[in-house]
Amino acid sequence: MLSGIVIDNMLLWIIIVGIIGLILLIAEALMPGFGIFGILGTVCVLGSTVMAGMKYGFGVFLILVAALIILALIFVRVAQTKGVYDKFVLNEVLDTKDFDESILQGMEGKKGITVTTIQPYGKIEIEGKQIDVCSEGGYIEKNKSVEIVQVKGKTVIVKEVVS
């Protein structure tokens, strides 16, 4: 017994699925990518909430939904005040001008400096020109040295050069 609640198989599954969901959501926040961890995490958290509602009643379901909303709002607020939010959201406005792809030919291997933070998209300056890029490994701070590793059409992929 845990505070008067008998831990049966259903409760155990609710807890396990909920924890897996939270871990997947944290992984999504920390790793750039397609969003599959976020989707699976959301499904797991909502699934555990629905399972709890089915097992323990609609009142428990409403309490859990309210708690999840409050926790999400607290998380966003804390992330904004601690500066964590700025590392995940691009604040600089990127210009979207028509661009001649021929400029990018032969750029692989060249080095430049980040003009904005790259998370995973941003701008670099190379040979006096600013280019919109995508990082191959996630977040790169402003004013860091980067190297162009691949050019696919208009998409330029860079990695940080560690001195």
Coordinates of C-alpha atoms in Angstrom, one line a residue:
M1 CA 0.0 0.0 0.0
L2 CA 1.1 3.5 -0.8
S3 CA -0.8 6.2 1.2
G4 CA -3.9 4.0 1.2
I5 CA -3.8 3.2 -2.5
V6 CA -3.2 -0.4 -3.4
I7 CA -0.8 -0.6 -6.3
D8 CA -2.5 -3.0 -8.8
N9 CA -1.4 -3.9 -12.3
M10 CA -3.4 -1.0 -13.9
L11 CA -2.0 1.6 -11.6
L12 CA 1.5 0.3 -12.3
W13 CA 0.9 0.6 -16.0
I14 CA -0.5 4.1 -15.6
I15 CA 2.6 5.2 -13.7
I16 CA 5.0 3.5 -16.2
V17 CA 3.4 4.9 -19.3
G18 CA 3.2 8.4 -17.7
I19 CA 6.9 8.3 -16.7
I20 CA 7.9 7.1 -20.2
G21 CA 5.9 9.9 -21.7
L22 CA 7.6 12.5 -19.5
I23 CA 11.0 11.1 -20.4
L24 CA 10.2 11.3 -24.1
L25 CA 8.9 14.9 -23.8
I26 CA 12.2 15.9 -22.0
A27 CA 14.2 14.1 -24.8
E28 CA 12.2 16.0 -27.4
A29 CA 13.0 19.3 -25.7
L30 CA 16.7 18.6 -25.5
M31 CA 17.3 17.0 -28.9
P32 CA 16.6 18.7 -32.2
G33 CA 14.8 16.5 -34.7
F34 CA 11.6 15.5 -36.4
G35 CA 9.4 15.6 -33.3
I36 CA 8.8 11.8 -32.9
F37 CA 9.8 11.9 -29.2
G38 CA 7.3 14.7 -28.6
I39 CA 4.5 12.9 -30.4
L40 CA 5.1 9.7 -28.6
G41 CA 5.6 11.4 -25.2
T42 CA 2.3 13.3 -25.6
V43 CA 0.5 10.1 -26.6
C44 CA 2.0 8.3 -23.5
V45 CA 1.1 11.1 -21.1
L46 CA -2.4 11.5 -22.5
G47 CA -2.8 7.7 -22.6
S48 CA -1.9 7.4 -18.9
T49 CA -4.2 10.2 -18.1
V50 CA -7.1 8.5 -19.9
M51 CA -6.3 5.1 -18.4
A52 CA -6.4 6.7 -14.9
G53 CA -9.7 8.3 -15.7
M54 CA -11.1 5.0 -16.9
K55 CA -9.9 3.2 -13.8
Y56 CA -10.6 5.8 -11.1
G57 CA -13.4 7.9 -12.6
F58 CA -14.0 11.2 -14.4
G59 CA -13.1 13.3 -11.4
V60 CA -9.6 11.8 -11.3
F61 CA -9.3 12.4 -15.1
L62 CA -10.2 16.1 -14.7
I63 CA -7.8 16.6 -11.8
L64 CA -5.0 15.0 -13.9
V65 CA -5.8 17.2 -16.9
A66 CA -5.8 20.3 -14.8
A67 CA -2.5 19.2 -13.1
L68 CA -0.9 18.6 -16.6
I69 CA -2.0 22.0 -17.8
I70 CA -0.7 23.8 -14.7
L71 CA 2.6 21.9 -14.9
A72 CA 3.0 22.8 -18.6
L73 CA 2.4 26.5 -17.8
I74 CA 4.8 26.4 -14.9
F75 CA 7.5 24.7 -17.1
V76 CA 7.1 27.3 -19.8
R77 CA 7.2 30.2 -17.3
V78 CA 10.3 28.8 -15.5
A79 CA 12.0 28.2 -18.9
Q80 CA 11.3 31.8 -19.9
T81 CA 12.6 33.4 -16.7
K82 CA 15.7 31.2 -16.5
G83 CA 16.7 31.9 -20.1
V84 CA 16.3 28.3 -21.2
Y85 CA 13.5 29.3 -23.5
D86 CA 15.8 31.6 -25.5
K87 CA 18.1 28.7 -26.3
F88 CA 15.2 26.9 -28.1
V89 CA 13.4 29.7 -29.8
L90 CA 15.0 31.9 -32.5
N91 CA 14.4 35.5 -31.6
E92 CA 16.2 37.1 -34.5
V93 CA 14.2 37.9 -37.7
L94 CA 15.7 36.1 -40.7
D95 CA 15.4 37.9 -44.1
T96 CA 13.8 35.8 -46.8
K97 CA 15.2 37.2 -50.0
D98 CA 15.2 35.4 -53.4
F99 CA 18.5 33.6 -53.5
D100 CA 20.7 32.4 -56.4
E101 CA 21.6 28.8 -55.7
S102 CA 24.8 29.0 -57.8
I103 CA 26.4 31.0 -55.0
L104 CA 26.3 27.8 -52.9
Q105 CA 28.1 25.7 -55.4
G106 CA 31.6 24.7 -54.1
M107 CA 30.9 26.0 -50.6
E108 CA 31.4 22.7 -48.8
G109 CA 34.4 22.8 -46.5
K110 CA 34.4 26.6 -46.2
K111 CA 34.3 28.3 -42.8
G112 CA 32.2 31.2 -41.6
I113 CA 30.9 32.8 -38.4
T114 CA 27.4 32.6 -37.0
V115 CA 25.5 35.8 -37.2
T116 CA 22.6 34.5 -35.2
T117 CA 22.2 31.6 -32.9
I118 CA 21.6 28.4 -34.9
Q119 CA 18.9 26.3 -33.3
P120 CA 18.9 24.4 -35.6
Y121 CA 18.3 27.2 -38.2
G122 CA 20.0 30.5 -38.4
K123 CA 22.5 32.7 -40.4
I124 CA 26.2 32.6 -41.0
E125 CA 28.5 35.1 -42.7
I126 CA 31.0 33.6 -45.2
E127 CA 33.0 35.6 -47.7
G128 CA 31.1 38.7 -46.9
K129 CA 27.7 37.1 -47.6
Q130 CA 25.0 36.1 -45.1
I131 CA 23.5 32.6 -45.7
D132 CA 20.6 30.8 -44.1
V133 CA 21.8 27.5 -42.7
C134 CA 20.8 24.5 -40.7
S135 CA 23.1 22.9 -38.1
E136 CA 23.8 19.1 -38.2
G137 CA 24.0 18.9 -34.5
G138 CA 21.5 21.3 -32.9
Y139 CA 22.3 24.5 -31.1
I140 CA 25.3 26.7 -32.0
E141 CA 25.8 30.1 -30.3
K142 CA 26.2 33.4 -32.1
N143 CA 29.8 34.4 -33.1
K144 CA 31.0 30.9 -33.3
S145 CA 33.2 29.4 -36.1
V146 CA 31.3 26.9 -38.4
E147 CA 32.1 24.8 -41.4
I148 CA 29.8 24.0 -44.3
V149 CA 29.5 20.2 -44.4
Q150 CA 26.8 19.8 -47.0
V151 CA 24.8 21.7 -49.6
K152 CA 21.4 20.3 -50.8
G153 CA 19.7 22.7 -53.1
K154 CA 19.1 25.8 -51.0
T155 CA 19.7 24.0 -47.7
V156 CA 23.2 24.6 -46.3
I157 CA 24.2 22.3 -43.4
V158 CA 26.9 23.4 -41.0
K159 CA 28.7 22.1 -37.9
E160 CA 30.6 24.0 -35.2
V161 CA 34.4 24.1 -35.6
V162 CA 35.9 23.3 -32.2
S163 CA 39.4 24.9 -31.9

